[in-house]
XYZ file of C-alpha atoms in Angstrom:
685
model
C 0.000 0.000 0.000
C 2.815 2.390 0.880
C 4.462 1.746 -2.487
C 1.211 2.399 -4.307
C 0.800 5.708 -2.496
C 4.380 6.620 -3.403
C 3.687 5.835 -7.051
C 0.483 7.892 -7.098
C 2.215 10.823 -5.400
C 5.067 10.595 -7.910
C 2.715 10.674 -10.893
C 0.746 13.573 -9.392
C 4.021 15.414 -8.789
C 4.962 14.890 -12.451
C 1.713 16.538 -13.532
C 2.223 19.463 -11.139
C 5.840 19.981 -12.227
C 4.775 19.887 -15.880
C 2.150 22.590 -15.357
C 4.503 24.854 -13.402
C 7.534 24.425 -15.659
C 5.554 24.685 -18.898
C 3.778 27.893 -17.871
C 6.885 29.578 -16.465
C 9.051 28.549 -19.397
C 6.681 30.033 -21.987
C 6.330 33.218 -19.920
C 10.120 33.513 -19.723
C 10.431 32.893 -23.455
C 7.889 35.631 -24.182
C 9.763 38.012 -21.893
C 13.128 37.331 -23.508
C 12.040 37.092 -27.180
C 8.589 38.694 -27.536
C 8.578 39.292 -31.299
C 9.789 35.820 -32.260
C 7.381 34.119 -29.859
C 4.427 36.127 -31.132
C 5.170 35.022 -34.698
C 5.659 31.375 -33.677
C 2.391 31.274 -31.705
C 0.331 33.215 -34.253
C -1.597 30.115 -35.374
C -2.283 28.832 -31.843
C -5.381 29.975 -29.988
C -5.700 30.255 -26.225
C -2.855 29.539 -23.835
C -0.401 27.170 -25.604
C 1.410 26.202 -22.393
C -1.857 25.049 -20.822
C -2.734 23.073 -23.932
C 0.629 21.295 -23.793
C 0.139 20.615 -20.077
C -3.349 19.212 -20.748
C -1.917 16.762 -23.299
C 0.804 15.826 -20.794
C -1.793 15.263 -18.057
C -3.841 13.070 -20.380
C -0.804 10.867 -21.023
C -0.136 10.485 -17.304
C -3.773 9.613 -16.599
C -3.822 7.046 -19.411
C -0.702 5.337 -18.058
C -2.075 5.560 -14.513
C -5.277 3.820 -15.568
C -3.338 0.957 -17.083
C -1.150 0.731 -13.985
C -4.196 0.433 -11.737
C -5.501 -2.420 -13.871
C -2.104 -4.081 -13.617
C -1.920 -3.774 -9.827
C -5.407 -5.230 -9.354
C -4.432 -8.516 -10.972
C -3.319 -11.302 -8.687
C 0.235 -12.502 -8.362
C 3.544 -11.877 -6.631
C 4.313 -8.366 -7.858
C 7.827 -6.950 -7.696
C 8.343 -3.342 -6.533
C 8.195 -0.966 -9.528
C 6.792 2.147 -7.900
C 9.537 4.458 -9.256
C 9.575 3.403 -12.913
C 6.592 5.368 -14.242
C 6.959 8.356 -11.845
C 10.644 8.650 -12.720
C 9.875 8.584 -16.441
C 7.073 11.162 -16.258
C 9.068 13.451 -13.948
C 11.909 13.355 -16.484
C 9.338 14.124 -19.203
C 8.078 17.067 -17.118
C 11.606 18.501 -17.308
C 11.370 18.004 -21.056
C 8.061 19.857 -21.250
C 9.615 22.815 -19.435
C 12.500 22.938 -21.905
C 10.294 22.544 -24.995
C 7.821 25.190 -23.807
C 10.749 27.572 -23.307
C 12.310 26.919 -26.726
C 11.827 27.929 -30.333
C 12.867 25.604 -33.150
C 13.894 26.784 -36.641
C 11.059 26.395 -39.153
C 11.878 24.702 -42.487
C 10.900 27.768 -44.496
C 12.475 30.292 -42.128
C 11.280 31.794 -38.899
C 10.513 29.830 -35.748
C 8.141 27.164 -34.479
C 7.156 26.340 -30.894
C 7.794 22.651 -29.997
C 5.938 22.656 -26.659
C 2.560 21.507 -27.992
C 4.066 18.703 -30.080
C 6.019 17.475 -27.043
C 2.882 17.390 -24.894
C 1.073 15.425 -27.590
C 3.985 12.965 -27.705
C 3.551 12.343 -23.982
C -0.176 11.762 -24.552
C 0.366 9.147 -27.279
C 3.172 7.507 -25.305
C 1.117 7.449 -22.115
C -1.846 5.996 -24.012
C 0.319 3.242 -25.511
C 1.816 2.518 -22.087
C -1.641 2.384 -20.502
C -2.944 -0.062 -23.105
C 0.123 -2.275 -22.649
C -0.289 -2.266 -18.876
C -4.012 -2.990 -19.044
C -3.750 -5.967 -21.429
C -5.230 -9.061 -19.766
C -2.591 -11.273 -21.423
C 1.072 -11.177 -20.452
C 2.794 -9.589 -23.498
C 6.019 -11.479 -22.806
C 4.351 -14.741 -23.740
C 3.860 -13.378 -27.244
C 7.338 -11.851 -27.274
C 8.892 -15.234 -26.474
C 6.885 -16.938 -29.221
C 7.535 -14.261 -31.837
C 11.092 -13.218 -30.962
C 12.475 -14.328 -34.340
C 9.815 -12.276 -36.136
C 10.622 -9.311 -33.898
C 14.268 -9.508 -34.992
C 13.198 -9.792 -38.640
C 11.016 -6.699 -38.256
C 13.877 -4.777 -36.643
C 16.245 -5.740 -39.454
C 13.519 -4.755 -41.903
C 13.380 -1.297 -40.337
C 17.108 -0.825 -40.891
C 16.763 -2.116 -44.455
C 13.903 0.293 -45.150
C 15.948 3.167 -43.751
C 18.887 2.167 -45.957
C 16.636 2.296 -49.030
C 14.191 5.127 -48.349
C 15.399 6.841 -45.162
C 16.373 10.476 -45.090
C 17.810 13.001 -42.671
C 20.178 15.934 -42.375
C 23.656 15.666 -43.879
C 23.114 12.308 -45.576
C 21.868 10.443 -42.494
C 18.935 8.031 -42.831
C 17.015 8.210 -39.589
C 13.577 9.418 -40.755
C 11.003 7.362 -42.625
C 7.429 8.428 -43.404
C 7.576 11.241 -40.847
C 8.779 9.107 -37.905
C 12.047 7.684 -36.563
C 11.410 3.908 -36.593
C 14.930 3.147 -35.406
C 13.746 3.778 -31.817
C 11.249 0.904 -32.095
C 13.851 -1.255 -33.862
C 16.229 -0.895 -30.898
C 13.498 -2.114 -28.538
C 12.918 -5.077 -30.845
C 16.612 -6.020 -30.837
C 16.669 -5.898 -27.026
C 13.664 -8.210 -26.749
C 15.132 -10.681 -29.239
C 18.480 -10.786 -27.418
C 16.686 -11.331 -24.103
C 14.804 -14.395 -25.397
C 17.710 -15.800 -27.441
C 20.334 -15.480 -24.688
C 17.891 -16.358 -21.912
C 17.101 -19.759 -23.453
C 20.797 -20.550 -23.772
C 22.061 -18.908 -20.585
C 22.621 -22.184 -18.720
C 24.908 -23.554 -21.421
C 26.649 -20.293 -22.269
C 27.663 -19.451 -18.722
C 29.901 -22.512 -18.399
C 31.658 -21.877 -21.703
C 34.519 -19.974 -20.080
C 38.290 -20.410 -19.911
C 40.830 -18.598 -17.772
C 43.561 -16.705 -19.561
C 45.950 -15.071 -17.116
C 43.925 -13.149 -14.561
C 40.794 -12.922 -16.719
C 38.094 -15.295 -17.845
C 37.055 -15.325 -21.491
C 34.294 -17.206 -23.306
C 35.565 -20.310 -25.101
C 36.673 -19.726 -28.715
C 33.611 -21.556 -30.053
C 31.449 -18.984 -28.254
C 33.758 -15.969 -28.393
C 34.020 -15.864 -32.182
C 30.239 -15.730 -32.805
C 29.904 -13.111 -30.047
C 32.599 -10.941 -31.639
C 30.942 -11.320 -35.046
C 27.583 -10.364 -33.556
C 29.159 -7.304 -31.930
C 30.765 -6.288 -35.223
C 27.418 -6.920 -36.905
C 25.876 -4.100 -34.901
C 28.074 -1.757 -36.913
C 26.173 -2.849 -40.020
C 23.507 -0.465 -38.748
C 25.991 2.316 -39.453
C 25.778 1.517 -43.156
C 21.981 1.562 -43.002
C 21.286 4.793 -41.105
C 24.704 6.442 -41.576
C 24.689 7.636 -37.998
C 26.925 6.392 -35.208
C 24.345 6.720 -32.423
C 22.169 3.605 -33.018
C 25.320 1.569 -33.689
C 26.936 2.531 -30.383
C 23.730 1.889 -28.451
C 23.204 -1.577 -29.946
C 26.862 -2.444 -29.343
C 26.590 -1.389 -25.687
C 23.405 -3.418 -25.226
C 24.849 -6.573 -26.739
C 28.060 -6.190 -24.737
C 26.146 -5.748 -21.474
C 23.577 -8.530 -21.981
C 26.214 -11.017 -23.074
C 28.236 -10.105 -19.987
C 25.185 -10.700 -17.761
C 25.046 -14.248 -19.139
C 28.756 -15.191 -19.198
C 29.998 -12.878 -16.392
C 33.385 -12.615 -18.106
C 35.581 -9.554 -17.394
C 37.757 -10.539 -20.330
C 34.757 -10.247 -22.649
C 34.027 -6.720 -21.389
C 37.597 -5.577 -22.037
C 37.726 -7.223 -25.460
C 34.325 -5.944 -26.584
C 34.933 -2.416 -25.290
C 38.299 -2.415 -27.058
C 36.694 -3.505 -30.326
C 34.041 -0.778 -30.152
C 36.622 1.875 -29.235
C 38.901 0.688 -32.041
C 36.153 0.942 -34.648
C 35.213 4.434 -33.464
C 38.874 5.516 -33.594
C 39.178 4.065 -37.098
C 36.260 6.209 -38.197
C 37.837 9.215 -36.482
C 41.107 8.694 -38.390
C 39.287 7.954 -41.664
C 36.005 9.888 -41.421
C 35.525 9.500 -45.165
C 34.615 5.858 -44.483
C 31.461 7.016 -42.685
C 29.558 7.529 -45.945
C 27.710 10.514 -44.496
C 28.580 14.187 -44.648
C 26.992 14.770 -41.238
C 28.792 11.857 -39.565
C 32.118 12.930 -41.072
C 31.539 16.450 -39.762
C 30.740 15.143 -36.276
C 33.850 12.964 -36.216
C 36.071 15.901 -37.175
C 34.368 18.076 -34.550
C 35.078 15.424 -31.931
C 38.802 15.441 -32.712
C 39.036 19.258 -32.793
C 35.988 20.883 -31.193
C 37.590 24.360 -31.049
C 39.986 24.413 -34.021
C 38.272 22.352 -36.738
C 37.632 25.420 -38.912
C 34.693 23.671 -40.588
C 31.464 25.338 -41.698
C 28.768 24.197 -39.235
C 31.525 22.718 -37.098
C 30.365 24.581 -34.004
C 27.930 22.076 -32.477
C 30.218 20.736 -29.730
C 31.507 24.230 -28.941
C 27.940 25.562 -28.836
C 26.950 22.803 -26.408
C 29.919 23.579 -24.160
C 29.093 27.307 -24.238
C 25.500 26.531 -23.216
C 26.663 24.349 -20.317
C 28.920 27.159 -19.122
C 26.222 29.804 -19.569
C 23.904 27.844 -17.287
C 26.325 27.462 -14.396
C 24.777 26.243 -11.161
C 21.239 27.685 -11.375
C 20.828 28.533 -15.067
C 19.841 31.592 -17.059
C 16.167 31.160 -16.201
C 13.316 29.235 -17.782
C 12.890 30.379 -21.380
C 15.773 32.870 -21.163
C 18.308 30.859 -23.161
C 19.898 32.580 -26.140
C 17.735 32.114 -29.228
C 19.394 29.900 -31.838
C 22.685 29.697 -29.930
C 22.433 25.894 -29.588
C 21.976 24.033 -32.903
C 19.224 21.411 -32.556
C 18.662 22.663 -29.023
C 15.218 21.025 -28.881
C 16.400 17.608 -30.161
C 20.006 16.351 -30.257
C 21.524 18.993 -27.952
C 18.566 19.411 -25.631
C 20.772 18.533 -22.625
C 22.827 21.649 -23.339
C 19.651 23.706 -23.521
C 18.437 22.194 -20.236
C 21.725 23.212 -18.615
C 21.518 26.742 -20.039
C 18.002 27.357 -18.742
C 18.166 25.437 -15.469
C 21.874 25.017 -14.783
C 23.536 22.053 -13.126
C 20.576 21.758 -10.746
C 18.196 21.002 -13.630
C 20.617 18.491 -15.149
C 20.996 16.760 -11.786
C 17.205 16.591 -11.359
C 16.764 14.982 -14.786
C 19.584 12.484 -14.134
C 18.012 11.612 -10.777
C 14.602 10.960 -12.383
C 16.118 8.844 -15.150
C 18.285 7.016 -12.624
C 15.292 6.158 -10.436
C 13.488 4.676 -13.446
C 16.518 2.729 -14.702
C 17.823 1.408 -11.377
C 14.438 0.152 -10.266
C 14.013 -1.444 -13.684
C 17.245 -3.340 -13.031
C 15.919 -4.396 -9.611
C 12.809 -5.732 -11.344
C 15.119 -7.752 -13.578
C 17.215 -9.110 -10.681
C 14.236 -10.685 -8.894
C 12.315 -11.980 -11.915
C 11.103 -15.524 -12.474
C 12.606 -16.647 -15.808
C 15.952 -16.064 -17.541
C 14.192 -14.442 -20.508
C 12.351 -11.963 -18.291
C 15.515 -11.159 -16.325
C 17.406 -10.308 -19.507
C 14.431 -8.405 -20.941
C 14.236 -6.197 -17.851
C 17.989 -5.622 -17.870
C 18.041 -4.848 -21.599
C 15.131 -2.401 -21.481
C 16.592 -0.512 -18.519
C 20.031 -0.468 -20.162
C 18.487 0.871 -23.375
C 17.408 4.026 -21.550
C 20.760 4.598 -19.860
C 22.765 3.728 -22.997
C 20.739 6.177 -25.061
C 21.221 8.931 -22.496
C 24.922 8.160 -22.027
C 25.764 8.224 -25.745
C 24.150 11.603 -26.392
C 25.262 13.007 -23.018
C 28.881 12.053 -23.657
C 28.605 13.532 -27.151
C 27.263 16.797 -25.731
C 30.232 16.964 -23.353
C 32.674 16.128 -26.164
C 33.775 12.765 -24.726
C 32.567 10.751 -27.756
C 31.511 11.825 -31.260
C 28.230 13.684 -31.296
C 25.342 11.641 -32.696
C 21.760 12.247 -33.761
C 20.335 10.353 -30.786
C 17.275 11.726 -29.022
C 17.495 12.150 -25.256
C 15.030 9.944 -23.322
C 11.975 11.910 -22.126
C 13.621 15.239 -23.033
C 13.980 15.653 -26.808
C 11.214 16.861 -29.071
C 9.759 14.095 -31.222
C 6.667 11.947 -30.775
C 8.096 8.632 -31.988
C 10.938 8.734 -29.474
C 8.639 9.629 -26.592
C 6.209 6.831 -27.484
C 9.079 4.306 -27.661
C 10.544 5.346 -24.309
C 7.205 5.252 -22.490
C 6.524 1.807 -23.972
C 9.894 0.721 -22.555
C 8.850 1.896 -19.086
C 5.493 0.133 -19.469
C 7.295 -3.102 -20.375
C 9.528 -2.734 -17.318
C 6.467 -2.184 -15.144
C 4.682 -5.129 -16.735
C 7.701 -7.332 -15.954
C 7.143 -6.507 -12.278
C 3.567 -7.790 -12.450
C 3.580 -11.312 -11.059
C 7.316 -11.291 -11.717
C 8.680 -12.749 -8.488
C 10.457 -16.084 -8.846
C 8.345 -19.055 -7.777
C 11.357 -21.149 -6.723
C 14.831 -19.588 -6.607
C 17.259 -21.585 -8.740
C 20.978 -21.401 -9.371
C 20.288 -20.216 -12.901
C 18.163 -17.279 -11.732
C 20.662 -16.393 -9.006
C 23.549 -16.399 -11.485
C 21.717 -14.105 -13.907
C 20.544 -11.887 -11.049
C 24.144 -11.509 -9.904
C 25.166 -10.520 -13.431
C 22.415 -7.886 -13.585
C 23.395 -6.580 -10.144
C 26.999 -6.116 -11.299
C 25.813 -4.261 -14.374
C 23.604 -2.159 -12.094
C 26.652 -1.092 -10.097
C 28.228 0.025 -13.363
C 25.069 1.935 -14.299
C 25.072 3.703 -10.931
C 28.701 4.625 -11.552
C 27.816 6.014 -14.980
C 25.060 8.166 -13.469
C 27.435 9.507 -10.803
C 30.067 10.138 -13.475
C 27.490 12.038 -15.506
C 26.736 14.237 -12.509
C 30.455 14.875 -12.026
C 31.050 15.796 -15.669
C 28.024 18.101 -15.654
C 29.258 19.852 -12.500
C 32.781 20.314 -13.845
C 31.647 21.698 -17.202
C 28.798 23.838 -15.849
C 30.425 25.191 -12.682
C 34.153 24.483 -12.377
C 35.123 25.319 -15.998
C 32.408 27.918 -16.493
C 34.564 31.013 -16.916
C 37.236 29.319 -19.032
C 34.711 27.753 -21.397
C 32.673 30.930 -21.853
C 35.815 32.819 -22.853
C 37.091 30.156 -25.218
C 36.876 30.922 -28.928
C 36.147 28.755 -31.946
C 37.990 28.876 -35.274
C 35.419 28.334 -37.993
C 34.731 29.120 -41.638
C 31.784 31.194 -42.804
C 29.702 30.355 -45.836
C 31.758 32.669 -48.057
C 35.017 30.986 -47.014
C 36.149 33.642 -44.511
C 38.023 32.179 -41.536
C 37.079 33.823 -38.236
C 37.626 33.382 -34.508
C 34.100 33.169 -33.062
C 33.130 33.524 -29.438
C 30.087 32.558 -27.446
C 27.165 34.282 -29.249
C 25.788 35.296 -25.844
C 28.941 37.344 -25.235
C 28.911 38.682 -28.781
C 25.334 39.865 -28.222
C 26.442 41.693 -25.073
C 29.147 43.553 -27.024
C 26.419 45.291 -29.032
C 24.883 46.652 -25.811
C 28.063 48.410 -24.660
C 28.812 51.478 -26.840
C 32.390 52.424 -27.654
C 33.955 55.052 -25.455
C 34.969 58.565 -26.490
C 38.239 59.849 -27.918
C 38.808 63.179 -26.138
C 41.262 66.013 -26.683
C 43.646 67.291 -24.014
C 40.866 69.423 -22.464
C 38.329 66.580 -22.447
C 36.320 67.701 -25.491
C 35.052 64.724 -27.541
C 36.734 64.079 -30.891
C 34.714 60.903 -31.459
C 31.789 59.448 -29.546
C 28.692 57.262 -29.828
C 25.224 58.660 -30.401
C 21.963 57.437 -28.814
C 21.314 55.243 -31.871
C 24.628 53.413 -31.387
C 26.328 55.026 -34.385
C 29.710 56.713 -34.169
C 29.688 60.532 -34.304
C 32.535 63.018 -35.006
C 31.830 66.444 -33.461
C 34.699 68.040 -35.462
C 33.473 66.677 -38.782
C 36.403 66.308 -41.179
C 38.682 68.635 -39.234
C 40.837 65.633 -38.225
C 40.961 64.160 -41.713
C 41.470 60.391 -41.629
C 43.349 60.366 -38.328
C 40.438 58.832 -36.409
C 39.873 55.952 -38.828
C 36.664 53.894 -39.222
C 35.052 52.656 -35.991
C 33.927 49.345 -37.502
C 36.599 46.658 -37.398
C 34.968 45.019 -40.403
C 36.705 47.762 -42.408
C 40.465 47.890 -42.687
C 41.829 50.326 -40.148
C 45.269 51.828 -40.810
C 47.782 51.058 -38.090
C 48.092 54.763 -37.224
C 44.339 55.431 -36.843
C 43.212 56.322 -33.340
C 40.211 53.982 -33.453
C 42.611 51.090 -34.029
C 45.372 52.219 -31.696
C 42.962 52.570 -28.749
C 40.501 49.837 -29.772
C 40.811 47.696 -26.576
C 40.303 50.750 -24.342
C 37.377 52.092 -26.390
C 35.429 48.854 -26.470
C 36.054 48.108 -22.773
C 37.882 44.781 -22.908
C 41.532 44.037 -23.726
C 43.160 41.906 -26.390
C 44.856 38.689 -25.302
C 48.613 38.410 -25.632
C 48.211 35.116 -27.471
C 45.532 33.712 -29.745
C 44.825 31.208 -32.509
C 46.419 31.247 -35.947
C 45.247 29.841 -39.264
C 47.270 28.495 -42.189
C 45.665 29.495 -45.498
C 46.308 28.876 -49.195
C 44.701 29.787 -52.512
C 43.709 27.472 -55.394
C 46.276 27.166 -58.155
C 44.050 29.039 -60.604
C 43.233 31.834 -58.147
C 40.197 32.368 -55.966
C 39.402 32.668 -52.276
C 41.803 31.400 -49.677
C 40.959 28.136 -47.929
C 41.815 27.010 -44.432
C 44.430 24.270 -44.189
C 44.502 23.922 -40.393
C 44.502 26.087 -37.286
C 46.665 26.357 -34.194
C 45.651 27.403 -30.676
C 48.688 29.671 -30.245
C 50.755 32.161 -32.214
C 53.888 30.314 -31.126
C 54.092 28.270 -34.340
C 56.346 25.187 -34.542
C 58.992 25.405 -37.316
C 57.620 22.326 -39.095
C 54.153 23.868 -39.522
C 54.985 25.636 -42.768
C 56.191 22.406 -44.393
C 53.042 20.665 -43.158
C 50.885 23.462 -44.581
C 52.588 23.263 -47.981
C 52.222 19.487 -48.082
C 48.533 19.706 -47.224
C 47.978 22.446 -49.823
C 49.502 20.163 -52.458
C 47.262 17.250 -51.428
C 44.151 19.434 -51.626
C 44.975 20.929 -55.024
C 45.986 24.373 -53.709
C 49.028 26.421 -54.649
C 51.807 25.783 -52.081
C 53.406 29.123 -52.988
C 50.370 30.984 -51.601
C 50.544 29.424 -48.131
C 50.481 32.053 -45.381
C 49.921 32.307 -41.643
C 47.064 34.485 -40.389
C 46.956 35.513 -36.697
C 43.317 35.766 -35.625
C 41.970 38.397 -33.202
C 41.531 37.120 -29.655
C 39.700 39.586 -27.389
C 39.467 38.938 -23.665
C 35.717 39.143 -22.980
C 36.092 38.537 -19.251
C 34.217 41.718 -18.234
C 31.228 40.628 -20.322
C 31.383 37.051 -19.028
C 30.721 38.385 -15.552
C 27.540 39.968 -16.911
C 26.524 36.753 -18.670
C 26.943 34.765 -15.469
C 24.967 37.248 -13.381
C 21.367 36.296 -12.458
C 18.850 37.262 -15.145
C 16.903 39.615 -12.883
C 20.064 41.674 -12.163
C 21.654 41.525 -15.601
C 19.768 44.339 -17.319
C 20.662 46.810 -14.563
C 24.324 45.799 -14.641
C 24.482 46.093 -18.431
C 22.890 49.544 -18.241
C 25.381 50.636 -15.579
C 28.311 49.399 -17.656
C 27.024 51.075 -20.816
C 26.501 54.371 -18.972
C 30.070 54.405 -17.622
C 31.508 56.003 -20.760
C 34.455 57.498 -18.861
C 35.829 54.019 -18.152
C 36.043 53.348 -21.905
C 37.284 56.769 -23.015
C 40.809 57.851 -23.865
C 42.445 61.278 -23.848
C 45.006 62.355 -26.454
C 47.268 65.409 -26.804
C 45.281 66.883 -29.701
C 43.528 70.238 -29.213
C 40.026 70.447 -30.693
C 40.018 74.286 -30.908
C 43.366 74.294 -32.691
C 42.164 71.626 -35.114
C 39.081 73.703 -35.972
C 41.180 76.776 -36.558
C 43.638 74.971 -38.776
C 40.819 73.322 -40.726
C 39.108 76.690 -41.229
C 42.366 78.302 -42.392
C 43.031 75.500 -44.840
């Protein structure tokens, strides 16, 4: 009874959190970006946040109804009172992020993903409720049809290989959905039945080699081939995410059965080796997007690639959030590419800080860890492995995209469980939680056997690893959001614009703040302005042309002569200094002429002697003229004063920006020129 009350309270809390976060997030979004939000919501009547919360509530009620039907059936039920509440609380965090976000529209402009996310929860909750309310145990049918389930999953990958589509050459979408999420569930269920029926024989097929135990060669070779076979999915969808997830699932489930540390080391080494091979030869990926992501992984800050800013943008968002975040809906608009899908964890950190990330990890962890406990105590080998595989699917999916967001592994197009926009993913994840909950129904072992104890021990060991992964995720999030906050915010990115221009970009949040701080004045020896900034932000010259070209253009987009005052005093006039060191770029032109192209970039202006030879060799390989190779030092401003504004609480930031902008004296310089003398000389001439 106490567990049932806890489950009901958890589901009610999920609904309450969804209503509060959704409403506040949309209000914050409207406060921060009123014009864009008004255009995005023009076709929606009423209060969109309430509509999204109503859909969310409907999904929770549908799942709750199915859960009640499940609990009323007789049997020895296992505790599963945190699975559904954990999932819906994590989804409530997702609703808050989606209600506080705007997504780029295909034809330009912005769309609001909050309503679609709420509807995804409704359809997922409805599917979960139906699954929970079924009078027949679904695992009976899964065991009978496991071969057909595998065939259907392979068919999904085949269909994606033939007719799938997606950004940058990936093949993850088919007929408006992402069927790969359902295919991964199907593979897990097949592996659970296949390995569960053979667990008793497989477990004893071990030999000791040194300090480790390995499966016997007759078993090890097929296992290695099956692990390598998961990479065939890479050829189908041309995205590394599903491949890594399936490899992790097979590695973990096979380890649960054989309990062989040697297998874990060998399998992990194989997966890491294949990923490193792709990193060294990204052209083997067969996808422009995957090749781009691999190159970004190797050089997140110096890749110099067009659209190669995704990892850097994610790191900037993590740093912008800090401990408590920028505020619901107050994240920088468009600063995080795919901030509502692939990089939604970065957007969660920006809006809610480390605290929001920790809350989401805690909710996901509660769902996953109790799912593993359901597996440990279950009554057949197939059900034990099914529970373990389904729980591991959630944590593997989150770990792959979370590690990619942090830059630890290549970024992939994997949706984040219960957080990313997308109805198909939400439906799949809520079905996974319903299956975990259904495994708890009458799941207790009738008679404990050695076979069940052995598998339960294997799942428990994997559970310890999962708990370690969750704690590691918390640690990485804290380091990147709090410990490295200042350093990351000030770090620049070398990238190439669409026209081929190589630039040193900084966090767009800081670049936006630079436009709010007008340049200081250039004053004569008596303090009379020679150059200043008008109320409209444009530069004004009170003496007209009396100083000739001595002042120089104020815009650094134009070439300033070295002797111009605007250039000589640029750091003082803008209010932040230039760093002593900064990145450099090696450039070369095509043999027949044309725009320069980036060969590679360095983090420092202290260039090794062998760099020039390397640049010439690379220019030759890429069909450029080696004689045109040159080194370009890139500007590297120290935006520390603005970073302090960015990291200030939202409610205090506007006042601090206004105070900084009004302090013109702090950004003004005084020279020995005399304005009256200049006027007189100009009049005489």
